C-alpha positions in Angstrom: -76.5 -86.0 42.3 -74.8 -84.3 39.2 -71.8 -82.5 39.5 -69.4 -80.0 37.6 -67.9 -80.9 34.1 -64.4 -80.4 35.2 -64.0 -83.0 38.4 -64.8 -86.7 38.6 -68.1 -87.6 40.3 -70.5 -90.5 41.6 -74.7 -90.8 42.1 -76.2 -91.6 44.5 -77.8 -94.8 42.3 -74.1 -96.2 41.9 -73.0 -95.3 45.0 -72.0 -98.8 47.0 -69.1 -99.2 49.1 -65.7 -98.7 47.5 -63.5 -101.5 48.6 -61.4 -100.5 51.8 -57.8 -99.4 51.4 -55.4 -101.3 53.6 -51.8 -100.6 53.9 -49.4 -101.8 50.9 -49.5 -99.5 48.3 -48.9 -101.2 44.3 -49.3 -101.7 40.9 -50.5 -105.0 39.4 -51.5 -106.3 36.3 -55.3 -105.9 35.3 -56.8 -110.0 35.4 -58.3 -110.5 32.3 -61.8 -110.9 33.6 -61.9 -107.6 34.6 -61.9 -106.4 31.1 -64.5 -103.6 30.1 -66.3 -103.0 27.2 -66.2 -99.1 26.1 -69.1 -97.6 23.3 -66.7 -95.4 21.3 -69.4 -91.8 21.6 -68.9 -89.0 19.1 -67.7 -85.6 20.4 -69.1 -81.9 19.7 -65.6 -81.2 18.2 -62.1 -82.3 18.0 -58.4 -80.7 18.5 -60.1 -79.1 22.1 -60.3 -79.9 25.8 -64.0 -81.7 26.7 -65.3 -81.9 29.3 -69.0 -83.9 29.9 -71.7 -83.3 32.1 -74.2 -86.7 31.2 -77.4 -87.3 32.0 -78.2 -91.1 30.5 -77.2 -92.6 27.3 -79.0 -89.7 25.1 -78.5 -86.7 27.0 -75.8 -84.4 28.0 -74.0 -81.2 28.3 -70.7 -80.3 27.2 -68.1 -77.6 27.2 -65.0 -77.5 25.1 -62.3 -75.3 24.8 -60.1 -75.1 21.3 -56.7 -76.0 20.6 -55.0 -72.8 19.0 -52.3 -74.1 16.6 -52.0 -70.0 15.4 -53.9 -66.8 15.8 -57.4 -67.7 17.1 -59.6 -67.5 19.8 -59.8 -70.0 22.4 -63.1 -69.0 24.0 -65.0 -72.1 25.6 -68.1 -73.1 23.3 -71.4 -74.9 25.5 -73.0 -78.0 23.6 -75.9 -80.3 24.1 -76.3 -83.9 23.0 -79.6 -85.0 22.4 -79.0 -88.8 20.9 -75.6 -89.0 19.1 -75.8 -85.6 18.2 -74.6 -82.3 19.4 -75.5 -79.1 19.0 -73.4 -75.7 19.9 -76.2 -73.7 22.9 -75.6 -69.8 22.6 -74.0 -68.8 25.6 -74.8 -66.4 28.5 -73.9 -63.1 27.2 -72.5 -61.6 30.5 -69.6 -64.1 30.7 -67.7 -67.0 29.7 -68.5 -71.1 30.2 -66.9 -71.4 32.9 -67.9 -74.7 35.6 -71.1 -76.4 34.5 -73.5 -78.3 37.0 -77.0 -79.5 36.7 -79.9 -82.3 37.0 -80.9 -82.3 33.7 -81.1 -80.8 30.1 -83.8 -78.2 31.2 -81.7 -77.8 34.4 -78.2 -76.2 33.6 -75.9 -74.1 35.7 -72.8 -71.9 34.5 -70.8 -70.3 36.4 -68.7 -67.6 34.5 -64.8 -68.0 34.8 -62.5 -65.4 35.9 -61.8 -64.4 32.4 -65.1 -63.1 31.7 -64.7 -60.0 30.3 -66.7 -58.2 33.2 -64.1 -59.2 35.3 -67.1 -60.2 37.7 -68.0 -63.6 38.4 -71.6 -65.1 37.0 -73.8 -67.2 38.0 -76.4 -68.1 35.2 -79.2 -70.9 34.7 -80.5 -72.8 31.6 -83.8 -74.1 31.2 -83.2 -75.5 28.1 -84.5 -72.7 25.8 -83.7 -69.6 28.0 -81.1 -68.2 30.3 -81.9 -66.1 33.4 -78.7 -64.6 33.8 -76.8 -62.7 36.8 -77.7 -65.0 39.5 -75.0 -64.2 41.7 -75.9 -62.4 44.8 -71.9 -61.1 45.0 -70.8 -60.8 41.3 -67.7 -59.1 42.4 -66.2 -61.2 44.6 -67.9 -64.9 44.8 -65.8 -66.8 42.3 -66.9 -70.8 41.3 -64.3 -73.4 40.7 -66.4 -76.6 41.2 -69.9 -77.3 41.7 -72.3 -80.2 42.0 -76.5 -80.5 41.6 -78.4 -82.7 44.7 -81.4 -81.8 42.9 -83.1 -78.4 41.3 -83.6 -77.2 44.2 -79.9 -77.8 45.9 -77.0 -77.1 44.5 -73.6 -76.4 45.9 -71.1 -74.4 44.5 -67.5 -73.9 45.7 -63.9 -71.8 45.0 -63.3 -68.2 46.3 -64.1 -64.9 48.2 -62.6 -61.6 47.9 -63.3 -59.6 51.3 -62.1 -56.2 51.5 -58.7 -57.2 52.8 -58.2 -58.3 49.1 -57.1 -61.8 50.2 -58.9 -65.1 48.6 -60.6 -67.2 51.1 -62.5 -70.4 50.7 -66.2 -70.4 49.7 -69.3 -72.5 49.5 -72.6 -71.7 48.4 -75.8 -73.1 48.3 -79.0 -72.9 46.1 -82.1 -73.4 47.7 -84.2 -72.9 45.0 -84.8 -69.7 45.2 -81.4 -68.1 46.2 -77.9 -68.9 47.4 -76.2 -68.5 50.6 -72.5 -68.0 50.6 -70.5 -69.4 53.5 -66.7 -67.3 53.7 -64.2 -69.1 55.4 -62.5 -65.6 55.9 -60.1 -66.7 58.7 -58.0 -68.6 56.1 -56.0 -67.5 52.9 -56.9 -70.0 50.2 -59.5 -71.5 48.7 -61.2 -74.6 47.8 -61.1 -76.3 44.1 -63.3 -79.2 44.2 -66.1 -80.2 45.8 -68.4 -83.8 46.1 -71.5 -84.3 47.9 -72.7 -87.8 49.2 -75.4 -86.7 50.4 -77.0 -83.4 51.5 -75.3 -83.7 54.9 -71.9 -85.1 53.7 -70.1 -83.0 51.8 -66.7 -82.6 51.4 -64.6 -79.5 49.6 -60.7 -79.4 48.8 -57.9 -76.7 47.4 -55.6 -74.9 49.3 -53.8 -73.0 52.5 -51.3 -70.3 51.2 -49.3 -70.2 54.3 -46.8 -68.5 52.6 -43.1 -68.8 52.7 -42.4 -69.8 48.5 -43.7 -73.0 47.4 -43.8 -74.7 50.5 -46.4 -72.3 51.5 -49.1 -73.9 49.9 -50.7 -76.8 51.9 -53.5 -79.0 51.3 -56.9 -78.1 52.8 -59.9 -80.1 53.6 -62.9 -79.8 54.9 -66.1 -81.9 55.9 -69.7 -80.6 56.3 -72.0 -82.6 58.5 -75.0 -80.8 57.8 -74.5 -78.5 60.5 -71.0 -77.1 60.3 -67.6 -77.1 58.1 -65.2 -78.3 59.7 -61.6 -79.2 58.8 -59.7 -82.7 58.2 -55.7 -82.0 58.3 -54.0 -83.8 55.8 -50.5 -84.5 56.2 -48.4 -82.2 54.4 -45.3 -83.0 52.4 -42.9 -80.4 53.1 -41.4 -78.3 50.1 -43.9 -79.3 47.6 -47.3 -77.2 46.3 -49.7 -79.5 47.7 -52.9 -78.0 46.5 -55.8 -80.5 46.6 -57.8 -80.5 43.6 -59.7 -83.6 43.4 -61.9 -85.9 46.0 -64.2 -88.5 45.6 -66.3 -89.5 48.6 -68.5 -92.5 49.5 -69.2 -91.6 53.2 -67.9 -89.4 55.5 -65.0 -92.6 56.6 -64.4 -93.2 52.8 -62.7 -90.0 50.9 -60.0 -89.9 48.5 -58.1 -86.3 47.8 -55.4 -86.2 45.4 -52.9 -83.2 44.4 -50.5 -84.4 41.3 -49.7 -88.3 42.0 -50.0 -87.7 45.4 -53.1 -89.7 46.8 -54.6 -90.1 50.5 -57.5 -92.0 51.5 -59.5 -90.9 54.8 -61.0 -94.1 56.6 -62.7 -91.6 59.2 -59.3 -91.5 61.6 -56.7 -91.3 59.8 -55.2 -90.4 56.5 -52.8 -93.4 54.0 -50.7 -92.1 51.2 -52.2 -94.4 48.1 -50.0 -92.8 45.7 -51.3 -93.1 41.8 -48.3 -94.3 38.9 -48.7 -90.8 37.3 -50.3 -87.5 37.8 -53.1 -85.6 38.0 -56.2 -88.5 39.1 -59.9 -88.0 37.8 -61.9 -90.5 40.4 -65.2 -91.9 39.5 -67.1 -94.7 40.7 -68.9 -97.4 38.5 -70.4 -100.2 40.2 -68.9 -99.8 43.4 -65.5 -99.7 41.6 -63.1 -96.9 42.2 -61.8 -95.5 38.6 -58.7 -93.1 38.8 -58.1 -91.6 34.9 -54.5 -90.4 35.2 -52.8 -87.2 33.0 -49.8 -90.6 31.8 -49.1 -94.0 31.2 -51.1 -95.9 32.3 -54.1 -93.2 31.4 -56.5 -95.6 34.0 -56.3 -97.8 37.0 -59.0 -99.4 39.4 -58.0 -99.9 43.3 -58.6 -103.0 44.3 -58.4 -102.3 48.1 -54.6 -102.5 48.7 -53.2 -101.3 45.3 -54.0 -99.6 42.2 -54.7 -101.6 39.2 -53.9 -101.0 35.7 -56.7 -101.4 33.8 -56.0 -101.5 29.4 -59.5 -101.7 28.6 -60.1 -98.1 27.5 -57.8 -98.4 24.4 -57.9 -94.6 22.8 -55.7 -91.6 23.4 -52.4 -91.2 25.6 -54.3 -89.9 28.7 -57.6 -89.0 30.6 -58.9 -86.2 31.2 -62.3 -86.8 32.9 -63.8 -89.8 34.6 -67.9 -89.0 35.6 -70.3 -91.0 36.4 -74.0 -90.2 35.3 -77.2 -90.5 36.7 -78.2 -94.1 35.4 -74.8 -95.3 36.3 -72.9 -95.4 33.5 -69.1 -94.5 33.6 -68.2 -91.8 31.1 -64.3 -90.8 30.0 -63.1 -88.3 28.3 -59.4 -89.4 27.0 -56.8 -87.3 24.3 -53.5 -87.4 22.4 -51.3 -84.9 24.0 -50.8 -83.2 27.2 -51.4 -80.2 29.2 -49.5 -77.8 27.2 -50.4 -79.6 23.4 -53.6 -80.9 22.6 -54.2 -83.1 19.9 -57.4 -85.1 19.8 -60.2 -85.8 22.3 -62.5 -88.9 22.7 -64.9 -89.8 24.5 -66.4 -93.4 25.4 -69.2 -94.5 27.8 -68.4 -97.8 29.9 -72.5 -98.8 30.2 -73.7 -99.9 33.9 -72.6 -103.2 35.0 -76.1 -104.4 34.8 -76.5 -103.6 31.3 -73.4 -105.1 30.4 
């Protein structure tokens, strides 16, 4: 299972049981034995945010938006890494790089961002020498923010609807293979930001509620598909504070982690447990059976080790991460930078190999 360049993500080959949370939240020092070994990888260009969609150690997809330090333009560029090298891919023409998804380098999904200069959303596949473009059944209103491959055949795609009432409601659709179908949660004002898949039946997308009311309006939304239905998992609010879910990482349907800023639950299938992360904005991934949180601070990554999260010095590069993903054969993949949200410097990117290979 492959998912979107801008979230975390596991595959189904790593995918062993995380360790369980217990109550006692922490941070301890990283044992020494637990230290990794990171291959420093080149990256398509520097002074942008990266993000990586990986295949194995040779292949991969990226997208990378430019730092503007004056006058330029700041449109996201689409590359391809075949070996150690990469190579700029022309574009769509109907709309920007917006969320990437995909099984493999003749198997590429982009959906167009809001900005594209439409104003429509697009939906637009890559076969790795030619797009076939337009693919979205609803170009006005179905809008992407996160999507993930099963296979070529299944893909699912989540963020936004616009109905007629001009409100934004949560959206999911699927790709069969041969077209989508669009479930609109039109009965509530919102919408979801991130999605993972376990498995075909286990799914689980996250964003918001806008309730309204100011800042407290917004509050967190989940929600779990069984194969059948959607249906939602409340998570407990914290009052006066834009909670707005925009990462989870699942390994079961009684094994989920959802995080908005620092601010990190874990669903054991009953209840919810505040596992808060030492700084903000957690990138999960799992390698080996490990959970990996890459944090937006100091320290930039941590490991849970079932009752606390660890800090974990081994990826030595850059002041932050921005992207933990896990590819197909296992591997653990980061992307890490100097800077912040507002300033970027310099981007890196390192591959932690599978623990097998190691």
């Amino acid at each position: 299972m492959t998912k979107s360049t801008s979230r975390g993500r596991h595959t189904a080959a790593v995918l062993a049981a995380a360790a369980a949370a217990t109550v006692g939240v922490g941070l301890v020092a990283s044992p020494a034995s637990a230290a990794a070994s990171w291959e420093s990888l080149t990256v398509p260009t520097t002074y942008a945010t990266i993000s990586v969609l990986p295949f194995d150690n040779q292949n991969a997809y990226a997208k990378s938006v430019p730092f503007c330090f004056d006058e330029c333009t700041s449109s996201p560029k689409l590359w391809q890494k075949t070996g150690t090298a990469w190579k700029q891919v022309t574009p769509p023409s109907d709309a920007e790089v917006g969320v990437l998804a995909g099984t493999g380098v003749n198997d590429l999904w982009v959906f167009g961002s809001r900005y594209a200069t439409t104003g429509s959303y697009r939906f637009n596949h890559y076969d790795g020498t030619k797009w076939t473009s337009n693919l979205n059944p609803e170009p006005k209103n179905a809008e992407v923010l996160d999507a993930q491959a099963i296979s070529r055949n299944d893909v699912v795609a989540v963020g936004n609807y616009r109905a007629d009432d001009n409100g934004w409601h949560p959206m999911v659709t699927r790709w069969n293979g041969s077209s989508w179908k669009t479930t609109k949660l039109t009965g509530i004002d919102g919408q979801f930001d991130a999605v993972d898949v376990n498995s075909p039946n286990d799914i689980w997308a996250v964003g918001y509620r806008n309730k309204g009311g100011g800042t407290g309006g917004y509050q967190p939304l989940a929600m779990h598909y069984d194969g059948t239905t959607w249906s939602e998992v409340p998570v407990p609010e914290t009052p006066g504070t834009m909670y707005i879910l925009r990462e989870v990482i699942s390994n079961g349907p009684n094994d989920t982690w959802v995080a908005a800023g620092n601010k990190v639950s874990h669903w054991n299938g009953k209840t919810w447990t505040r596992h808060d992360t030492p700084a903000s904005w957690p990138t999960f991934a799992y390698h080996g059976g490990q959970l990996y949180a890459g944090l937006a601070g100091s320290p930039k990554l941590v490991r849970w080790s079932g009752s606390a999260w660890v800090t974990d010095s081994s990826l030595t590069q850059g002041a932050q991460v921005d992207q933990l993903t896990t590819a197909p054969d296992g591997s653990l993949y980061a992307v890490h930078s100097e800077g912040n949200s507002v300033f970027w410097y310099n981007a890196f990117l390192s591959r932690l190999a599978p623990p097998a290979a190691r």
